[in-house]
Coordinates of C-alpha atoms in Angstrom, one line a residue:
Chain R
X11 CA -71.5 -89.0 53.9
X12 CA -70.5 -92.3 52.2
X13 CA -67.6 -93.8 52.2
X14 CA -64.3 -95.3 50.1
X15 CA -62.7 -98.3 50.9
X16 CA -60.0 -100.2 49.2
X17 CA -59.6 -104.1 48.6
X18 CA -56.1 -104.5 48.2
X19 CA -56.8 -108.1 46.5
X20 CA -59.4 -110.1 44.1
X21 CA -58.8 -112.5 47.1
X22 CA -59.8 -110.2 49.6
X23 CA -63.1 -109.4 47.7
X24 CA -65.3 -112.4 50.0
X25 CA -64.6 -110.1 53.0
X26 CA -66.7 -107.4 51.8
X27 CA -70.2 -107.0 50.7
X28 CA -70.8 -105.1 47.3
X29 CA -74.4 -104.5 47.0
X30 CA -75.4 -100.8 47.1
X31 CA -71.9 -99.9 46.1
X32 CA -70.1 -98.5 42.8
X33 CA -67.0 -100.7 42.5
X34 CA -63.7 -98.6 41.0
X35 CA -62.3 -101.7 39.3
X36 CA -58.2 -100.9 38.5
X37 CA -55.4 -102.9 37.0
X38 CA -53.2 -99.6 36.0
X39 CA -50.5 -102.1 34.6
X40 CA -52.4 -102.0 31.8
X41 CA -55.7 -103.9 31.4
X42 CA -57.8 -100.7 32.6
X43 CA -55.9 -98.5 31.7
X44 CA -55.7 -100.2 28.3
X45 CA -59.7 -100.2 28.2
X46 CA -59.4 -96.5 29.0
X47 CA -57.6 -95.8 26.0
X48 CA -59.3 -97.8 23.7
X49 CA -63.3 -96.3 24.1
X50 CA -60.8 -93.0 24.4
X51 CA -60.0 -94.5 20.1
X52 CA -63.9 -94.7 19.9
X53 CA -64.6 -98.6 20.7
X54 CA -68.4 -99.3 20.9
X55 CA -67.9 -102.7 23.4
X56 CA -65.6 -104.1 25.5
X57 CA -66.1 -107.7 26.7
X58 CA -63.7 -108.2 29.7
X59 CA -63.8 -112.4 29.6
X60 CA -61.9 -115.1 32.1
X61 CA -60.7 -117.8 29.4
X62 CA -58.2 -117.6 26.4
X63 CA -60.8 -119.8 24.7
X64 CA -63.8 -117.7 25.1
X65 CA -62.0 -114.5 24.1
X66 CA -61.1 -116.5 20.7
X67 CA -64.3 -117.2 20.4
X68 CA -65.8 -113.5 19.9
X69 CA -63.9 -113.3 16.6
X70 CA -66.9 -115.0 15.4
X71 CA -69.1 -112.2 16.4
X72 CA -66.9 -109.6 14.6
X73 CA -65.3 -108.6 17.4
X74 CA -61.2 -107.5 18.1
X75 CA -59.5 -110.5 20.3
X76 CA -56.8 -109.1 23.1
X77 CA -55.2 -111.3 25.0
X78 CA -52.2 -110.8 27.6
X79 CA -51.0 -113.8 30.1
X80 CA -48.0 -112.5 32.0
X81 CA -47.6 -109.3 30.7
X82 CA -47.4 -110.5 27.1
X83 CA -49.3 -110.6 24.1
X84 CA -51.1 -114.0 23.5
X85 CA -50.6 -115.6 20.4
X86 CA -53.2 -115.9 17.3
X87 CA -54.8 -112.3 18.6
X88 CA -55.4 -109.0 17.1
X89 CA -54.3 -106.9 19.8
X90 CA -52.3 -107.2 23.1
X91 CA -52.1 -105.3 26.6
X92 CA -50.3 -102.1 25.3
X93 CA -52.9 -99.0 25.1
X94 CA -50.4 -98.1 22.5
X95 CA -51.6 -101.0 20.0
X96 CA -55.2 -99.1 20.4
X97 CA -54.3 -96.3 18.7
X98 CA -54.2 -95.0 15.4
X99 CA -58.0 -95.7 14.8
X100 CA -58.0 -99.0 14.2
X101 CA -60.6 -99.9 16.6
X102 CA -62.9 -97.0 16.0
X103 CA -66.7 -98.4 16.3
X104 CA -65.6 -101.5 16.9
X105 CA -66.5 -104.0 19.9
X106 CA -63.5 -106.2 21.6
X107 CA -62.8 -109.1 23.6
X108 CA -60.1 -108.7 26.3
X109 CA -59.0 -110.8 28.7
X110 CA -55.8 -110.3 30.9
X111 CA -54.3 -112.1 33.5
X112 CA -55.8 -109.8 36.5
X113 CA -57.6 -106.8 35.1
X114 CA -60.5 -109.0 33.9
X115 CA -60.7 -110.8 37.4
X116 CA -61.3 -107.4 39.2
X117 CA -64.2 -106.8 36.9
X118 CA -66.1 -110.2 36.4
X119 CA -65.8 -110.8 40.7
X120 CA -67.6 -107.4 41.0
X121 CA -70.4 -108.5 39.5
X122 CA -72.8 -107.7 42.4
X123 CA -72.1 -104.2 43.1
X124 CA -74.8 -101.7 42.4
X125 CA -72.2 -100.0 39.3
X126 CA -68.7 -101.2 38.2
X127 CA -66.9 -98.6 36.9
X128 CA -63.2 -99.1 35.2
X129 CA -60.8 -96.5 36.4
X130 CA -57.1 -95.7 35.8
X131 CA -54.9 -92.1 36.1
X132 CA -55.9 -91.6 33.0
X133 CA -59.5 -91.3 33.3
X134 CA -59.0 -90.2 37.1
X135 CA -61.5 -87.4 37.4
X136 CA -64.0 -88.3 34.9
X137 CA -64.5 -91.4 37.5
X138 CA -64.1 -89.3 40.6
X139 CA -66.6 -86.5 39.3
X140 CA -68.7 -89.9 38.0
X141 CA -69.1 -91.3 41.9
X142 CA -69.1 -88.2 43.5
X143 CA -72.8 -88.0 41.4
X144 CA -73.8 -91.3 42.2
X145 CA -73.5 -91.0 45.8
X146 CA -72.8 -94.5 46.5
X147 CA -70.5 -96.2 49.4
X148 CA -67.3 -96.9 47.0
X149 CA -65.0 -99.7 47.4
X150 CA -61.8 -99.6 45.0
X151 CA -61.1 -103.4 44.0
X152 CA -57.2 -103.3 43.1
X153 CA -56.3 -106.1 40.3
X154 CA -53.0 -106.7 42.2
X155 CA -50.9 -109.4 40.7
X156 CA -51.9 -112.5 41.0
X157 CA -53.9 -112.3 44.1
X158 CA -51.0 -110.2 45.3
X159 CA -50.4 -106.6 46.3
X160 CA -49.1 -103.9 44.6
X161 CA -48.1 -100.4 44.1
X162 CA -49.4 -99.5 41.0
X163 CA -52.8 -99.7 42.2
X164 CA -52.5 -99.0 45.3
X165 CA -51.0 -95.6 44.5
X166 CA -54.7 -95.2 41.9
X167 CA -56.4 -96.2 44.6
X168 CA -54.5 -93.5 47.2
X169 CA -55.0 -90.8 44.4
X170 CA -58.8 -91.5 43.9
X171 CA -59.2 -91.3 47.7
X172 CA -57.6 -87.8 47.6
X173 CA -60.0 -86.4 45.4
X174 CA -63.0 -87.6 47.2
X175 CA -61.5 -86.1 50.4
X176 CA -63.8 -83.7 50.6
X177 CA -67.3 -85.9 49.9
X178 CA -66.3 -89.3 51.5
X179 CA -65.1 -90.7 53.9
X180 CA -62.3 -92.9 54.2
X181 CA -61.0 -93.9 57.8
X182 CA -60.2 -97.8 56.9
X183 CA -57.0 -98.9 57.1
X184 CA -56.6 -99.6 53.6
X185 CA -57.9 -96.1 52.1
X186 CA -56.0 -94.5 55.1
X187 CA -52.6 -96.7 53.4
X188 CA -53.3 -96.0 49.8
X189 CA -53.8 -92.2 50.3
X190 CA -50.0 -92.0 52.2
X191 CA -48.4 -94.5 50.2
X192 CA -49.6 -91.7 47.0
X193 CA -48.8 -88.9 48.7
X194 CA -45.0 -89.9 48.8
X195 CA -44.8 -91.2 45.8
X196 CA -46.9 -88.6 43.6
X197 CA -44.0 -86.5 42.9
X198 CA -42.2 -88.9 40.5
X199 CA -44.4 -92.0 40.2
X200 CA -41.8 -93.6 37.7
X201 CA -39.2 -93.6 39.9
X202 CA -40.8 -94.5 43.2
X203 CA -42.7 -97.7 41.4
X204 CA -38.5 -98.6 39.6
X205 CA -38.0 -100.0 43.1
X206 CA -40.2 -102.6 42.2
X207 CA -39.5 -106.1 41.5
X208 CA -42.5 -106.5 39.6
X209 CA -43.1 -103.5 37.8
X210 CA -39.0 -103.5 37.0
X211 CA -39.9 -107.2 35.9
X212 CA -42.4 -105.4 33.1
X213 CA -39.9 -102.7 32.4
X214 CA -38.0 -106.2 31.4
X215 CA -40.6 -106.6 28.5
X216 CA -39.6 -103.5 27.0
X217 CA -43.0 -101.6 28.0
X218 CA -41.3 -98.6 29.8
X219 CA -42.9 -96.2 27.4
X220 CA -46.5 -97.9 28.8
X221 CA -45.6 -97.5 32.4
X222 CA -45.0 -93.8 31.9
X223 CA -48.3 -93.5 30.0
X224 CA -50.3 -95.7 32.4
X225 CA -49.1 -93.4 35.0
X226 CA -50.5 -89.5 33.4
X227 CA -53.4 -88.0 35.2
X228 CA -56.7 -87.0 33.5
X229 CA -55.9 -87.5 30.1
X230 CA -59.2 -89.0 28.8
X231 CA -63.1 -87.6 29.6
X232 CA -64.0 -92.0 29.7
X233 CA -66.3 -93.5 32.0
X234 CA -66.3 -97.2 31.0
X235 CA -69.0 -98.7 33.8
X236 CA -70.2 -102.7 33.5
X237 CA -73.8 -103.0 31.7
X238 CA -75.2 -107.0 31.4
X239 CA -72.5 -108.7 30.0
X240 CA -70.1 -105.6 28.7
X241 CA -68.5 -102.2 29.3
X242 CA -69.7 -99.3 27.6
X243 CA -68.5 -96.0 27.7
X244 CA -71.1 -93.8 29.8
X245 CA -70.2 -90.1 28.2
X246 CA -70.3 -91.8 24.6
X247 CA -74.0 -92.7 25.9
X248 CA -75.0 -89.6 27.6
X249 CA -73.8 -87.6 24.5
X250 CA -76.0 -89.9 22.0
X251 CA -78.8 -89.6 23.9
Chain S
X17 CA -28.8 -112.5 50.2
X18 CA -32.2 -113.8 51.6
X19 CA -35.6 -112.1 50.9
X20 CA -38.1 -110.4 53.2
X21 CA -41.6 -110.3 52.3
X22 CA -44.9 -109.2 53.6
X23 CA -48.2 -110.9 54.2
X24 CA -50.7 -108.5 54.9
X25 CA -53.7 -110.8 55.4
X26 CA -53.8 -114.4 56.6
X27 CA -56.4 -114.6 53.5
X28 CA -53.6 -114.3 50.8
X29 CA -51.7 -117.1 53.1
X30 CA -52.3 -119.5 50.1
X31 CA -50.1 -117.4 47.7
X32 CA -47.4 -117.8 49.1
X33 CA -45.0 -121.1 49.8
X34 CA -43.9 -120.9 53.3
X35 CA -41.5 -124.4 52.6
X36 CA -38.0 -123.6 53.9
X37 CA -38.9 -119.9 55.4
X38 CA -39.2 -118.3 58.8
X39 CA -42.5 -116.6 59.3
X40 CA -43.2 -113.7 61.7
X41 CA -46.4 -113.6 62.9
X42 CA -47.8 -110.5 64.1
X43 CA -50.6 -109.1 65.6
X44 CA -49.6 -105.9 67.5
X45 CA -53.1 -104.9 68.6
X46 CA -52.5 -106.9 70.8
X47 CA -52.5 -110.9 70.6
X48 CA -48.4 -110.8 70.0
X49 CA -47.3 -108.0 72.4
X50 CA -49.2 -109.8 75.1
X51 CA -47.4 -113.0 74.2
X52 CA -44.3 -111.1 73.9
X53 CA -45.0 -110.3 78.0
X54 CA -45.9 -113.2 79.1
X55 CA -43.0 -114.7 78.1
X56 CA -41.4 -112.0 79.9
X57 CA -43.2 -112.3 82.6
X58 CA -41.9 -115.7 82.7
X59 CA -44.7 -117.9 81.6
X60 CA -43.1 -121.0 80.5
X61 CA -44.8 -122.3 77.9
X62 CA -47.5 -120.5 75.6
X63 CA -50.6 -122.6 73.7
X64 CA -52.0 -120.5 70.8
X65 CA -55.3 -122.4 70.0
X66 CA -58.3 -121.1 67.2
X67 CA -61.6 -122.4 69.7
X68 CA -62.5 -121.3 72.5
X69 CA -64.1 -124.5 73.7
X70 CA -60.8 -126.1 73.0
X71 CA -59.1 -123.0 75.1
X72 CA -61.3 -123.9 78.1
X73 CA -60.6 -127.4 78.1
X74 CA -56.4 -126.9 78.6
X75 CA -57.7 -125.9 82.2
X76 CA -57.9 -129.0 83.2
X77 CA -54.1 -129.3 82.0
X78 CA -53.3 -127.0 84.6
X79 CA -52.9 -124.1 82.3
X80 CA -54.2 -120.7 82.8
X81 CA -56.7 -119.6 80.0
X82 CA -57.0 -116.7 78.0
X83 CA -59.5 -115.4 75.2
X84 CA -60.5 -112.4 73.9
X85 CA -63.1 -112.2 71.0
X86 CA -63.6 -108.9 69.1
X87 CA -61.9 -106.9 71.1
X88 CA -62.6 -107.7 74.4
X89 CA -62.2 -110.7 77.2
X90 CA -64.4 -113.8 76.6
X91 CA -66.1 -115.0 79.9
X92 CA -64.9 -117.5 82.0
X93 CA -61.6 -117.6 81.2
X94 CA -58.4 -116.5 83.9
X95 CA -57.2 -113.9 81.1
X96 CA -58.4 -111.5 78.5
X97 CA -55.9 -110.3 76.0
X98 CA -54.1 -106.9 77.4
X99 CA -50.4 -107.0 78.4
X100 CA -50.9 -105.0 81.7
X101 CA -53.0 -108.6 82.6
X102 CA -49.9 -110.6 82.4
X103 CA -48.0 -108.2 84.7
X104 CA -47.4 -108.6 88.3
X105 CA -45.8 -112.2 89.1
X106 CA -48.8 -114.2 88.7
X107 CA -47.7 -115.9 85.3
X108 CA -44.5 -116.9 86.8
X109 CA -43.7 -120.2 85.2
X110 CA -47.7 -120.9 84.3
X111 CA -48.0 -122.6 81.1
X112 CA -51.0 -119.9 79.2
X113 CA -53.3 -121.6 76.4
X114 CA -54.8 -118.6 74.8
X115 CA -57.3 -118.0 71.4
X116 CA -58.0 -114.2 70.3
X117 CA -59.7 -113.1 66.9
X118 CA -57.0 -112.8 64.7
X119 CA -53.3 -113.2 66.1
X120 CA -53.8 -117.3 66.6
X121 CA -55.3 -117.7 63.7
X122 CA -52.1 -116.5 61.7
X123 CA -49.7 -118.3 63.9
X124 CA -51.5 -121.5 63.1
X125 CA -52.0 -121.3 59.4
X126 CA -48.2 -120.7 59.3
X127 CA -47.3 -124.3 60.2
X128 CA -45.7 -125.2 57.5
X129 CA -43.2 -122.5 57.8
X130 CA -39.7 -123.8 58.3
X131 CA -39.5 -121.5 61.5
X132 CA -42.2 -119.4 63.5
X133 CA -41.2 -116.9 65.8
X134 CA -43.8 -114.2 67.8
X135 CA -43.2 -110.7 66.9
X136 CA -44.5 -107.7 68.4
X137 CA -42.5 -103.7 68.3
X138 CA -41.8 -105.1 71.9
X139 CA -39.3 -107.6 71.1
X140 CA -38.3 -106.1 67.3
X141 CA -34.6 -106.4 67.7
X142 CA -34.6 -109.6 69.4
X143 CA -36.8 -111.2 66.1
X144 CA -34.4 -109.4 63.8
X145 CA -31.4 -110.7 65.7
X146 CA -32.9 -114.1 65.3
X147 CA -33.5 -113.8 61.8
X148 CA -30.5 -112.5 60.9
X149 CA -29.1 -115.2 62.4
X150 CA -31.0 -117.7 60.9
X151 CA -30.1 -116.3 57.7
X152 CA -33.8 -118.2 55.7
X153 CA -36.2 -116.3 53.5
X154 CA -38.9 -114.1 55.6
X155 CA -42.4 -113.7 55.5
X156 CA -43.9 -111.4 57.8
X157 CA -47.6 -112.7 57.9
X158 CA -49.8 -109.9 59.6
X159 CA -53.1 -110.8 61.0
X160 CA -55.1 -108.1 60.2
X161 CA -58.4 -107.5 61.1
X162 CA -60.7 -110.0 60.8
X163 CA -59.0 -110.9 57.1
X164 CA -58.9 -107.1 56.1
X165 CA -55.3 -105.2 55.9
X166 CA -54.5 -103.3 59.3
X167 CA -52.1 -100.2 59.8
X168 CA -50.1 -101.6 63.2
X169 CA -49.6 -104.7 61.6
X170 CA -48.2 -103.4 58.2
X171 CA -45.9 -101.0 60.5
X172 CA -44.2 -103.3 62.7
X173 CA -43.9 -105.3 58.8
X174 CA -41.9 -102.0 57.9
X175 CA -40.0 -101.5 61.2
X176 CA -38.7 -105.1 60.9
X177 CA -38.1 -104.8 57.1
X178 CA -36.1 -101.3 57.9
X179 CA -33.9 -103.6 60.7
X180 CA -33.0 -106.0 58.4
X181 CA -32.3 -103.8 55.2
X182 CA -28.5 -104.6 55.2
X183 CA -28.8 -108.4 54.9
X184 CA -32.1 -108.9 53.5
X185 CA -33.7 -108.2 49.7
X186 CA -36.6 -106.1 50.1
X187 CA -37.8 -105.7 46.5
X188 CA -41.6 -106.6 46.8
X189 CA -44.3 -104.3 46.7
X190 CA -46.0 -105.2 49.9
X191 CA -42.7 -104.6 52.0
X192 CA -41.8 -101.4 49.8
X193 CA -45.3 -100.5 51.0
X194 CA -44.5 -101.5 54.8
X195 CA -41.4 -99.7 54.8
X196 CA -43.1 -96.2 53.5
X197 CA -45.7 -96.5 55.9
X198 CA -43.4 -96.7 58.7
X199 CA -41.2 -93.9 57.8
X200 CA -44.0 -91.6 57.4
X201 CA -45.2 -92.9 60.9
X202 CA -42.8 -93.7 63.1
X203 CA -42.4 -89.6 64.7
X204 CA -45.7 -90.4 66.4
X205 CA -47.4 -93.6 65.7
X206 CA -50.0 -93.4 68.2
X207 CA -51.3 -90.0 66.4
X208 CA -50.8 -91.8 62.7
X209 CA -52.9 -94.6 64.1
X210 CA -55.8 -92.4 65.8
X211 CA -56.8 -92.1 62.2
X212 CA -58.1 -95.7 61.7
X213 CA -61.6 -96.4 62.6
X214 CA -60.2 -99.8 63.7
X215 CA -58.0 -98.4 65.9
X216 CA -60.7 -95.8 67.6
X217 CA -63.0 -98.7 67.9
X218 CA -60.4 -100.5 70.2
X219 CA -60.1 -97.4 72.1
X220 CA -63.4 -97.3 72.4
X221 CA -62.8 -100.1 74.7
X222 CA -60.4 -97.9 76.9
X223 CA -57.5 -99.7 76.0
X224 CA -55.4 -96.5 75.1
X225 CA -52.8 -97.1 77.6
X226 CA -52.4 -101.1 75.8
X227 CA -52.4 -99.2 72.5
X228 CA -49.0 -97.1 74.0
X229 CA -47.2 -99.9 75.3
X230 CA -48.1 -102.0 72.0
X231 CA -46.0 -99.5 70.1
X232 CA -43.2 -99.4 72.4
X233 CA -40.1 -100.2 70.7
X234 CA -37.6 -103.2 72.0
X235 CA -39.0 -103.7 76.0
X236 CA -38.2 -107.5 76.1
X237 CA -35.4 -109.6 75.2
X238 CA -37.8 -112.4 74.7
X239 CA -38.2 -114.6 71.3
X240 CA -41.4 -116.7 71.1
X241 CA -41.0 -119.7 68.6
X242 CA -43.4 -122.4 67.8
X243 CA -42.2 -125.6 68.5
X244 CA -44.8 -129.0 67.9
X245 CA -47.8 -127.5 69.7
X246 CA -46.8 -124.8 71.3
X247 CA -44.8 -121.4 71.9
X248 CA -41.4 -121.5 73.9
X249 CA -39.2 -118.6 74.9
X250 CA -35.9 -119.4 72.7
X251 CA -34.3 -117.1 75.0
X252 CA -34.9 -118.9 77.7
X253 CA -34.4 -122.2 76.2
X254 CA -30.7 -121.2 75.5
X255 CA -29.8 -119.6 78.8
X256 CA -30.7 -122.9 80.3
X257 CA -28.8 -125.3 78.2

């Protein structure tokens, strides 16, 4: 039976070793989440990249700029952090840049697992159903903030646990934490994350109406998984073929 | 109102400024609550070092030695690290240098902490006296396992942060977290804890009855602090002034 385990940090990642395994990268507030919603709006590409600069410098390629450094919207860029500002079909066939201040971390670090795949409650089940297939050891890499801890994807991680129940196993400390930590808080996630000084220091930049979105269940069929230099979204592929 | 935080490995150390704040260190399983005893035991004064050559060489001091390496006693030394060893009189006013996998290595890397005090579920109202008393910011710095989150760590993080919740902010995730866990678990931790694989690999080692009296809530009134090089009984330090 393989197994899930959960890094609870980008600065935990040196303790454990990727290859073989299908990394669940997750920054629910909002980077992945975000990147759910906008292949969910029908973007080709999404280029998670480190630097301000480098993420300019894709407009020259055609592509969307997004850009969010402490939970807001960088200036002299198309779009921002808010899955909101990807709807409307606006970025329908297009490719984008992105980079965030944590999301983007948790991707680009991951780079020597076997599969990255980008999940969020949105998406929950397509990614569970997704590495339930694949049969791979699973370690969820939480975004945190900066470097740091936190609920919001912890609780992913706890919920993404749950469902593999059944086909993995999960006895580390850390899976064993998440899964709890969701089970108390599943009932009213909103509330439960309010008592947070860093998600009620988001709610402080008006994006209430994000967190509640950020936090639905199985709202999209997307499986955005890493491939060379870029996410793509797997079912948009599988369906082409 | 001061703040309580938690540290859940001493890899995230870095992120945090420990200028002007007590630190607890903590490693229940079982580095801490064997300090904890010793000092009840009477041992008079306690030398937490990382090497083991460097443990061997306070023999010549006239110190007893202690080390333990993953999970078990290192050889050649007068100790290994389970309470029960430190029982019995023959401590008595010893000065102990001692190294173990994880629980030194977050005492040391705390140094620049305005305060250090030892804490274990043995001594939990005596540390939250203390830093109540003190009245500085907290950080609770587990030592994990090995770098990697650990449940008896993160729930003697929540019993101290549930002490404490009248005089002391507790609005950051990690000790939200702490504090969950530890309501969910405190009925019947050792049951909660016979989950972890970390915790059935130490009983693997037939240390189930260290496991029980690890848990054991507020045995000693005995406070560990660092002071230059070393650990002293504050307790004891006050009774004899």
């Amino acid at each position: 039976m393989p197994s899930i385990d959960v890094c609870f940090s980008p600065e935990l990642l040196h303790l454990y070793d990727l290859k073989g395994k299908a990394v669940v990268a997750v920054d629910i507030l909002r980077a992945t989440s975000t990147m759910v919603t906008a292949f969910a709006e029908g973007a080709a590409n999404i280029f998670p990249v480190m630097e301000l600069e480098e993420c300019r410098g894709f407009s020259e390629r055609g592509c969307l700029t997004a850009a969010e450094r402490n939970g807001i919207k960088a200036e002299g860029f198309d779009l921002g952090n808010s899955p909101f500002g990807y709807m409307g079909g606006h970025v329908q066939g297009r490719d984008i840049a992105i980079t965030t201040t944590n999301g983007t971390r948790a991707i680009r670090l991951s780079e020597a697992a076997e599969e990255i795949v980008v999940g969020s409650f949105l998406n929950l089940q397509t990614v569970a159903d997704h590495l339930a297939e694949l049969g791979l050891d699973v370690l969820v890499v939480c975004a945190g903030w900066k470097g740091q801890f936190n609920l919001e994807d912890t609780l992913f991680a706890g919920a993404l646990v749950e469902r593999l129940q059944d086909s993995f196993s999960s006895e580390n400390d850390s899976a064993l934490a998440a899964v709890y930590l969701y089970q108390t808080a599943k009932a009213d996630m909103v509330a439960f994350l309010r008592q947070s000084s860093h998600v009620r220091r988001l709610e402080h930049l008006e994006i209430h109406k994000d967190i509640e979105f950020c936090l639905r269940h199985d709202v999209y069929n997307v499986l955005p998984v890493w491939r060379h230099d870029r996410l793509v979204d797997l079912r948009v592929e599988e369906l082409e073929r």
